[in-house]
């Protein structure tokens, strides 16, 4: 048995759970099913990258949901895939001992470690509103970013400022990308984000040794490339004009669309309606709460929950056959794509269906190569 596999089993992750998680992550990344073996291999023989995890202005919900959730496999895998050298919430050491771990890891792994950041960074009054070990958040971030290979922000606070940055933004809170300009930054927004999005991003990095394709807000396209409105189970009600009118009334109990209660799904890019949370298939809309746009910096806490969002670019539900309007006349006709869509739907499982949700620009070179094999 390979050493890494032993480690995983010791960490309470069965071989079956491990492969299942790799399959889920493979589907989430929009990669062909067969790639899950390469991902499993990369994790098992991984470089065990050193990770430094900093916390600034936040509620710590991101770490809580990542590591103390009902996802024992996800939590164990995250902790086992990486060498977590510094994490203020989890580490046993404190004071000078903790600072020494941070310093030693940055020295030993210079240029190679991953820096994970949770929480916004206050910039007003020279950053005095958030200090750890006598250093402001800006100082700690700049110092840790210097030797990092890449930075992953976890949560909308670290990505874009989050709740702290809501007007009048008394502390001048901003996201990492407003301060660090010379390092690759991957944003995994959400308040909190789905643990699988973080897990899949790390797995992608370990497998391909590069960061995934990102959208204009620095989010991996495989997880944030589609609006949740496209896969929402209440979408047929939206299309039929059936809307919940009040919490707890008959229309709400019937499961009607939550748009008129303020659902931001039509303008929110995320995979919640597909990936869901807590291994029980739940997500905000499924339990009757409108999406509050927690992955969108211009929506989360910037728009009242009950306010209806303007729909700028209506997108069809995912169940319709794809029709490429821009290339009208060049591709297959809608009837053909409809029949192909039905055949594909019958042939593929839910995981494989995710594989067609590739970024608009198509797969990266390695992925194309994998597909042609
Ligand atoms: Fe923010 Fe995360 Fe929301 Fe809380 O670390 S994204 S307030 S869930 O904790 O940063
Ligand atoms: Fe679902 Fe919200 Fe879209 Fe309605 S508006 S279909 S509840 S995502
Ligand atoms: Fe956030 Fe909306 Fe998903 S509130 S968790 S993006 S459903």
PDB file of N, CA, C and O in Angstrom, residues 53 58-69 71 118-119 153-158 188-198 224 270-272 276-278 283-284 292-296 300-301:
ATOM      1  N   UNK A  53      -2.066  29.756   6.476  1.00  0.00           N
ATOM      2  CA  UNK A  53      -3.478  30.129   6.432  1.00  0.00           C
ATOM      3  C   UNK A  53      -3.689  31.309   7.377  1.00  0.00           C
ATOM      4  O   UNK A  53      -3.544  31.149   8.591  1.00  0.00           O
ATOM      5  N   UNK A  58     -13.321  38.707   9.793  1.00  0.00           N
ATOM      6  CA  UNK A  58     -14.249  37.673   9.336  1.00  0.00           C
ATOM      7  C   UNK A  58     -14.985  37.077  10.524  1.00  0.00           C
ATOM      8  O   UNK A  58     -14.704  37.420  11.664  1.00  0.00           O
ATOM      9  N   UNK A  59     -15.883  36.148  10.223  1.00  0.00           N
ATOM     10  CA  UNK A  59     -16.609  35.477  11.310  1.00  0.00           C
ATOM     11  C   UNK A  59     -16.077  34.078  11.551  1.00  0.00           C
ATOM     12  O   UNK A  59     -16.577  33.358  12.390  1.00  0.00           O
ATOM     13  N   UNK A  60     -15.074  33.656  10.771  1.00  0.00           N
ATOM     14  CA  UNK A  60     -14.466  32.312  10.818  1.00  0.00           C
ATOM     15  C   UNK A  60     -15.426  31.231  10.319  1.00  0.00           C
ATOM     16  O   UNK A  60     -15.145  30.041  10.430  1.00  0.00           O
ATOM     17  N   UNK A  61     -16.537  31.655   9.748  1.00  0.00           N
ATOM     18  CA  UNK A  61     -17.490  30.687   9.196  1.00  0.00           C
ATOM     19  C   UNK A  61     -16.882  29.877   8.071  1.00  0.00           C
ATOM     20  O   UNK A  61     -17.283  28.733   7.838  1.00  0.00           O
ATOM     21  N   UNK A  62     -15.916  30.460   7.355  1.00  0.00           N
ATOM     22  CA  UNK A  62     -15.316  29.736   6.228  1.00  0.00           C
ATOM     23  C   UNK A  62     -14.562  28.510   6.720  1.00  0.00           C
ATOM     24  O   UNK A  62     -14.746  27.401   6.209  1.00  0.00           O
ATOM     25  N   UNK A  63     -13.700  28.694   7.734  1.00  0.00           N
ATOM     26  CA  UNK A  63     -12.979  27.555   8.292  1.00  0.00           C
ATOM     27  C   UNK A  63     -13.955  26.581   8.944  1.00  0.00           C
ATOM     28  O   UNK A  63     -13.838  25.366   8.790  1.00  0.00           O
ATOM     29  N   UNK A  64     -14.924  27.115   9.677  1.00  0.00           N
ATOM     30  CA  UNK A  64     -15.894  26.248  10.347  1.00  0.00           C
ATOM     31  C   UNK A  64     -16.588  25.341   9.338  1.00  0.00           C
ATOM     32  O   UNK A  64     -16.727  24.147   9.552  1.00  0.00           O
ATOM     33  N   UNK A  65     -17.023  25.944   8.233  1.00  0.00           N
ATOM     34  CA  UNK A  65     -17.783  25.135   7.283  1.00  0.00           C
ATOM     35  C   UNK A  65     -16.876  24.190   6.507  1.00  0.00           C
ATOM     36  O   UNK A  65     -17.286  23.124   6.087  1.00  0.00           O
ATOM     37  N   UNK A  66     -15.609  24.578   6.342  1.00  0.00           N
ATOM     38  CA  UNK A  66     -14.673  23.699   5.633  1.00  0.00           C
ATOM     39  C   UNK A  66     -14.272  22.494   6.473  1.00  0.00           C
ATOM     40  O   UNK A  66     -14.254  21.382   5.998  1.00  0.00           O
ATOM     41  N   UNK A  67     -13.937  22.746   7.704  1.00  0.00           N
ATOM     42  CA  UNK A  67     -13.264  21.712   8.484  1.00  0.00           C
ATOM     43  C   UNK A  67     -14.105  21.103   9.610  1.00  0.00           C
ATOM     44  O   UNK A  67     -13.751  20.081  10.152  1.00  0.00           O
ATOM     45  N   UNK A  68     -15.193  21.705   9.951  1.00  0.00           N
ATOM     46  CA  UNK A  68     -15.997  21.133  11.035  1.00  0.00           C
ATOM     47  C   UNK A  68     -17.393  20.804  10.533  1.00  0.00           C
ATOM     48  O   UNK A  68     -18.357  20.799  11.266  1.00  0.00           O
ATOM     49  N   UNK A  69     -17.493  20.564   9.244  1.00  0.00           N
ATOM     50  CA  UNK A  69     -18.804  20.348   8.647  1.00  0.00           C
ATOM     51  C   UNK A  69     -19.202  18.890   8.777  1.00  0.00           C
ATOM     52  O   UNK A  69     -18.550  18.094   9.418  1.00  0.00           O
ATOM     53  N   UNK A  71     -18.826  16.974   6.523  1.00  0.00           N
ATOM     54  CA  UNK A  71     -18.059  16.349   5.440  1.00  0.00           C
ATOM     55  C   UNK A  71     -16.785  15.776   6.025  1.00  0.00           C
ATOM     56  O   UNK A  71     -15.718  16.324   5.788  1.00  0.00           O
ATOM     57  N   UNK A 118      -8.298  34.132   4.796  1.00  0.00           N
ATOM     58  CA  UNK A 118      -9.712  34.277   5.147  1.00  0.00           C
ATOM     59  C   UNK A 118      -9.890  35.648   5.766  1.00  0.00           C
ATOM     60  O   UNK A 118      -9.100  36.067   6.612  1.00  0.00           O
ATOM     61  N   UNK A 119     -10.926  36.358   5.382  1.00  0.00           N
ATOM     62  CA  UNK A 119     -11.216  37.643   6.016  1.00  0.00           C
ATOM     63  C   UNK A 119     -10.698  38.828   5.230  1.00  0.00           C
ATOM     64  O   UNK A 119      -9.719  38.730   4.468  1.00  0.00           O
ATOM     65  N   UNK A 153      -7.921  32.806  -1.796  1.00  0.00           N
ATOM     66  CA  UNK A 153      -8.765  33.467  -0.802  1.00  0.00           C
ATOM     67  C   UNK A 153      -9.994  32.589  -0.596  1.00  0.00           C
ATOM     68  O   UNK A 153     -10.570  32.070  -1.544  1.00  0.00           O
ATOM     69  N   UNK A 154     -10.343  32.402   0.666  1.00  0.00           N
ATOM     70  CA  UNK A 154     -11.509  31.593   1.002  1.00  0.00           C
ATOM     71  C   UNK A 154     -12.554  32.524   1.591  1.00  0.00           C
ATOM     72  O   UNK A 154     -12.329  33.151   2.631  1.00  0.00           O
ATOM     73  N   UNK A 155     -13.674  32.631   0.913  1.00  0.00           N
ATOM     74  CA  UNK A 155     -14.753  33.496   1.397  1.00  0.00           C
ATOM     75  C   UNK A 155     -14.765  34.841   0.689  1.00  0.00           C
ATOM     76  O   UNK A 155     -13.743  35.315   0.178  1.00  0.00           O
ATOM     77  N   UNK A 156     -15.945  35.448   0.667  1.00  0.00           N
ATOM     78  CA  UNK A 156     -16.115  36.724  -0.027  1.00  0.00           C
ATOM     79  C   UNK A 156     -15.395  37.862   0.692  1.00  0.00           C
ATOM     80  O   UNK A 156     -15.009  38.852   0.069  1.00  0.00           O
ATOM     81  N   UNK A 157     -15.185  37.719   2.012  1.00  0.00           N
ATOM     82  CA  UNK A 157     -14.456  38.767   2.743  1.00  0.00           C
ATOM     83  C   UNK A 157     -13.027  38.892   2.209  1.00  0.00           C
ATOM     84  O   UNK A 157     -12.566  39.979   1.865  1.00  0.00           O
ATOM     85  N   UNK A 158     -12.315  37.755   2.149  1.00  0.00           N
ATOM     86  CA  UNK A 158     -10.917  37.802   1.687  1.00  0.00           C
ATOM     87  C   UNK A 158     -10.844  38.128   0.199  1.00  0.00           C
ATOM     88  O   UNK A 158      -9.898  38.766  -0.259  1.00  0.00           O
ATOM     89  N   UNK A 188     -12.151  32.001  -3.969  1.00  0.00           N
ATOM     90  CA  UNK A 188     -13.217  31.006  -3.765  1.00  0.00           C
ATOM     91  C   UNK A 188     -14.284  31.701  -2.916  1.00  0.00           C
ATOM     92  O   UNK A 188     -14.342  31.508  -1.692  1.00  0.00           O
ATOM     93  N   UNK A 189     -15.108  32.551  -3.539  1.00  0.00           N
ATOM     94  CA  UNK A 189     -16.053  33.307  -2.721  1.00  0.00           C
ATOM     95  C   UNK A 189     -17.255  32.478  -2.290  1.00  0.00           C
ATOM     96  O   UNK A 189     -17.490  31.376  -2.768  1.00  0.00           O
ATOM     97  N   UNK A 190     -18.033  33.082  -1.414  1.00  0.00           N
ATOM     98  CA  UNK A 190     -19.179  32.447  -0.775  1.00  0.00           C
ATOM     99  C   UNK A 190     -19.118  32.869   0.673  1.00  0.00           C
ATOM    100  O   UNK A 190     -18.038  33.224   1.168  1.00  0.00           O
ATOM    101  N   UNK A 191     -20.228  32.875   1.340  1.00  0.00           N
ATOM    102  CA  UNK A 191     -20.212  33.330   2.738  1.00  0.00           C
ATOM    103  C   UNK A 191     -21.035  32.365   3.575  1.00  0.00           C
ATOM    104  O   UNK A 191     -22.120  32.686   4.000  1.00  0.00           O
ATOM    105  N   UNK A 192     -20.459  31.173   3.850  1.00  0.00           N
ATOM    106  CA  UNK A 192     -19.142  30.673   3.446  1.00  0.00           C
ATOM    107  C   UNK A 192     -19.196  29.957   2.097  1.00  0.00           C
ATOM    108  O   UNK A 192     -20.265  29.642   1.609  1.00  0.00           O
ATOM    109  N   UNK A 193     -18.000  29.649   1.532  1.00  0.00           N
ATOM    110  CA  UNK A 193     -17.972  28.924   0.267  1.00  0.00           C
ATOM    111  C   UNK A 193     -18.236  27.433   0.464  1.00  0.00           C
ATOM    112  O   UNK A 193     -18.092  26.930   1.575  1.00  0.00           O
ATOM    113  N   UNK A 194     -18.568  26.785  -0.638  1.00  0.00           N
ATOM    114  CA  UNK A 194     -18.757  25.338  -0.579  1.00  0.00           C
ATOM    115  C   UNK A 194     -17.382  24.666  -0.387  1.00  0.00           C
ATOM    116  O   UNK A 194     -16.459  24.927  -1.160  1.00  0.00           O
ATOM    117  N   UNK A 195     -17.239  23.788   0.616  1.00  0.00           N
ATOM    118  CA  UNK A 195     -15.929  23.141   0.844  1.00  0.00           C
ATOM    119  C   UNK A 195     -15.385  22.443  -0.387  1.00  0.00           C
ATOM    120  O   UNK A 195     -14.183  22.404  -0.610  1.00  0.00           O
ATOM    121  N   UNK A 196     -16.268  21.882  -1.219  1.00  0.00           N
ATOM    122  CA  UNK A 196     -15.807  21.174  -2.414  1.00  0.00           C
ATOM    123  C   UNK A 196     -15.101  22.107  -3.384  1.00  0.00           C
ATOM    124  O   UNK A 196     -14.236  21.680  -4.148  1.00  0.00           O
ATOM    125  N   UNK A 197     -15.482  23.373  -3.416  1.00  0.00           N
ATOM    126  CA  UNK A 197     -14.831  24.303  -4.345  1.00  0.00           C
ATOM    127  C   UNK A 197     -13.378  24.533  -3.946  1.00  0.00           C
ATOM    128  O   UNK A 197     -12.498  24.646  -4.798  1.00  0.00           O
ATOM    129  N   UNK A 198     -13.137  24.587  -2.647  1.00  0.00           N
ATOM    130  CA  UNK A 198     -11.752  24.725  -2.175  1.00  0.00           C
ATOM    131  C   UNK A 198     -10.991  23.425  -2.438  1.00  0.00           C
ATOM    132  O   UNK A 198      -9.894  23.431  -2.993  1.00  0.00           O
ATOM    133  N   UNK A 224     -17.638  28.575 -10.862  1.00  0.00           N
ATOM    134  CA  UNK A 224     -18.399  29.827 -10.877  1.00  0.00           C
ATOM    135  C   UNK A 224     -18.714  30.278 -12.310  1.00  0.00           C
ATOM    136  O   UNK A 224     -18.894  31.451 -12.558  1.00  0.00           O
ATOM    137  N   UNK A 270     -22.423  30.650  -9.401  1.00  0.00           N
ATOM    138  CA  UNK A 270     -21.960  29.666  -8.411  1.00  0.00           C
ATOM    139  C   UNK A 270     -22.558  28.317  -8.770  1.00  0.00           C
ATOM    140  O   UNK A 270     -23.446  28.233  -9.619  1.00  0.00           O
ATOM    141  N   UNK A 271     -22.049  27.275  -8.089  1.00  0.00           N
ATOM    142  CA  UNK A 271     -22.551  25.936  -8.400  1.00  0.00           C
ATOM    143  C   UNK A 271     -23.410  25.345  -7.284  1.00  0.00           C
ATOM    144  O   UNK A 271     -23.612  24.141  -7.231  1.00  0.00           O
ATOM    145  N   UNK A 272     -23.926  26.187  -6.394  1.00  0.00           N
ATOM    146  CA  UNK A 272     -24.692  25.685  -5.241  1.00  0.00           C
ATOM    147  C   UNK A 272     -25.849  24.798  -5.653  1.00  0.00           C
ATOM    148  O   UNK A 272     -26.137  23.805  -5.003  1.00  0.00           O
ATOM    149  N   UNK A 276     -24.427  21.701  -4.062  1.00  0.00           N
ATOM    150  CA  UNK A 276     -25.154  21.695  -2.785  1.00  0.00           C
ATOM    151  C   UNK A 276     -24.234  21.556  -1.570  1.00  0.00           C
ATOM    152  O   UNK A 276     -23.029  21.526  -1.720  1.00  0.00           O
ATOM    153  N   UNK A 277     -24.836  21.493  -0.397  1.00  0.00           N
ATOM    154  CA  UNK A 277     -24.024  21.563   0.827  1.00  0.00           C
ATOM    155  C   UNK A 277     -24.301  20.387   1.777  1.00  0.00           C
ATOM    156  O   UNK A 277     -25.375  19.791   1.738  1.00  0.00           O
ATOM    157  N   UNK A 278     -23.343  20.151   2.636  1.00  0.00           N
ATOM    158  CA  UNK A 278     -23.491  19.251   3.788  1.00  0.00           C
ATOM    159  C   UNK A 278     -23.872  17.813   3.458  1.00  0.00           C
ATOM    160  O   UNK A 278     -24.414  17.107   4.302  1.00  0.00           O
ATOM    161  N   UNK A 283     -29.372  23.382  -0.127  1.00  0.00           N
ATOM    162  CA  UNK A 283     -28.740  24.669  -0.436  1.00  0.00           C
ATOM    163  C   UNK A 283     -29.785  25.726  -0.111  1.00  0.00           C
ATOM    164  O   UNK A 283     -30.966  25.391   0.094  1.00  0.00           O
ATOM    165  N   UNK A 284     -29.427  26.991   0.001  1.00  0.00           N
ATOM    166  CA  UNK A 284     -30.386  27.984   0.510  1.00  0.00           C
ATOM    167  C   UNK A 284     -31.762  27.902  -0.151  1.00  0.00           C
ATOM    168  O   UNK A 284     -32.786  27.844   0.539  1.00  0.00           O
ATOM    169  N   UNK A 292     -28.819  35.027  -1.562  1.00  0.00           N
ATOM    170  CA  UNK A 292     -28.467  36.426  -1.282  1.00  0.00           C
ATOM    171  C   UNK A 292     -27.237  36.857  -2.094  1.00  0.00           C
ATOM    172  O   UNK A 292     -26.624  37.878  -1.816  1.00  0.00           O
ATOM    173  N   UNK A 293     -26.873  36.053  -3.066  1.00  0.00           N
ATOM    174  CA  UNK A 293     -25.759  36.419  -3.953  1.00  0.00           C
ATOM    175  C   UNK A 293     -24.424  36.437  -3.228  1.00  0.00           C
ATOM    176  O   UNK A 293     -23.597  37.324  -3.471  1.00  0.00           O
ATOM    177  N   UNK A 294     -24.188  35.407  -2.397  1.00  0.00           N
ATOM    178  CA  UNK A 294     -23.007  35.493  -1.520  1.00  0.00           C
ATOM    179  C   UNK A 294     -21.681  35.326  -2.250  1.00  0.00           C
ATOM    180  O   UNK A 294     -20.623  35.512  -1.650  1.00  0.00           O
ATOM    181  N   UNK A 295     -21.710  34.980  -3.534  1.00  0.00           N
ATOM    182  CA  UNK A 295     -20.443  34.875  -4.279  1.00  0.00           C
ATOM    183  C   UNK A 295     -20.185  36.112  -5.136  1.00  0.00           C
ATOM    184  O   UNK A 295     -19.197  36.170  -5.854  1.00  0.00           O
ATOM    185  N   UNK A 296     -21.098  37.069  -5.073  1.00  0.00           N
ATOM    186  CA  UNK A 296     -21.001  38.262  -5.934  1.00  0.00           C
ATOM    187  C   UNK A 296     -20.669  39.508  -5.113  1.00  0.00           C
ATOM    188  O   UNK A 296     -21.476  39.935  -4.286  1.00  0.00           O
ATOM    189  N   UNK A 300     -23.698  40.775  -2.452  1.00  0.00           N
ATOM    190  CA  UNK A 300     -23.723  40.332  -1.055  1.00  0.00           C
ATOM    191  C   UNK A 300     -23.690  41.518  -0.081  1.00  0.00           C
ATOM    192  O   UNK A 300     -22.719  42.292  -0.064  1.00  0.00           O
ATOM    193  N   UNK A 301     -24.710  41.648   0.710  1.00  0.00           N
ATOM    194  CA  UNK A 301     -24.868  42.697   1.731  1.00  0.00           C
ATOM    195  C   UNK A 301     -24.890  44.110   1.144  1.00  0.00           C
ATOM    196  O   UNK A 301     -24.969  45.085   1.855  1.00  0.00           O
TER     197      UNK A 301
END
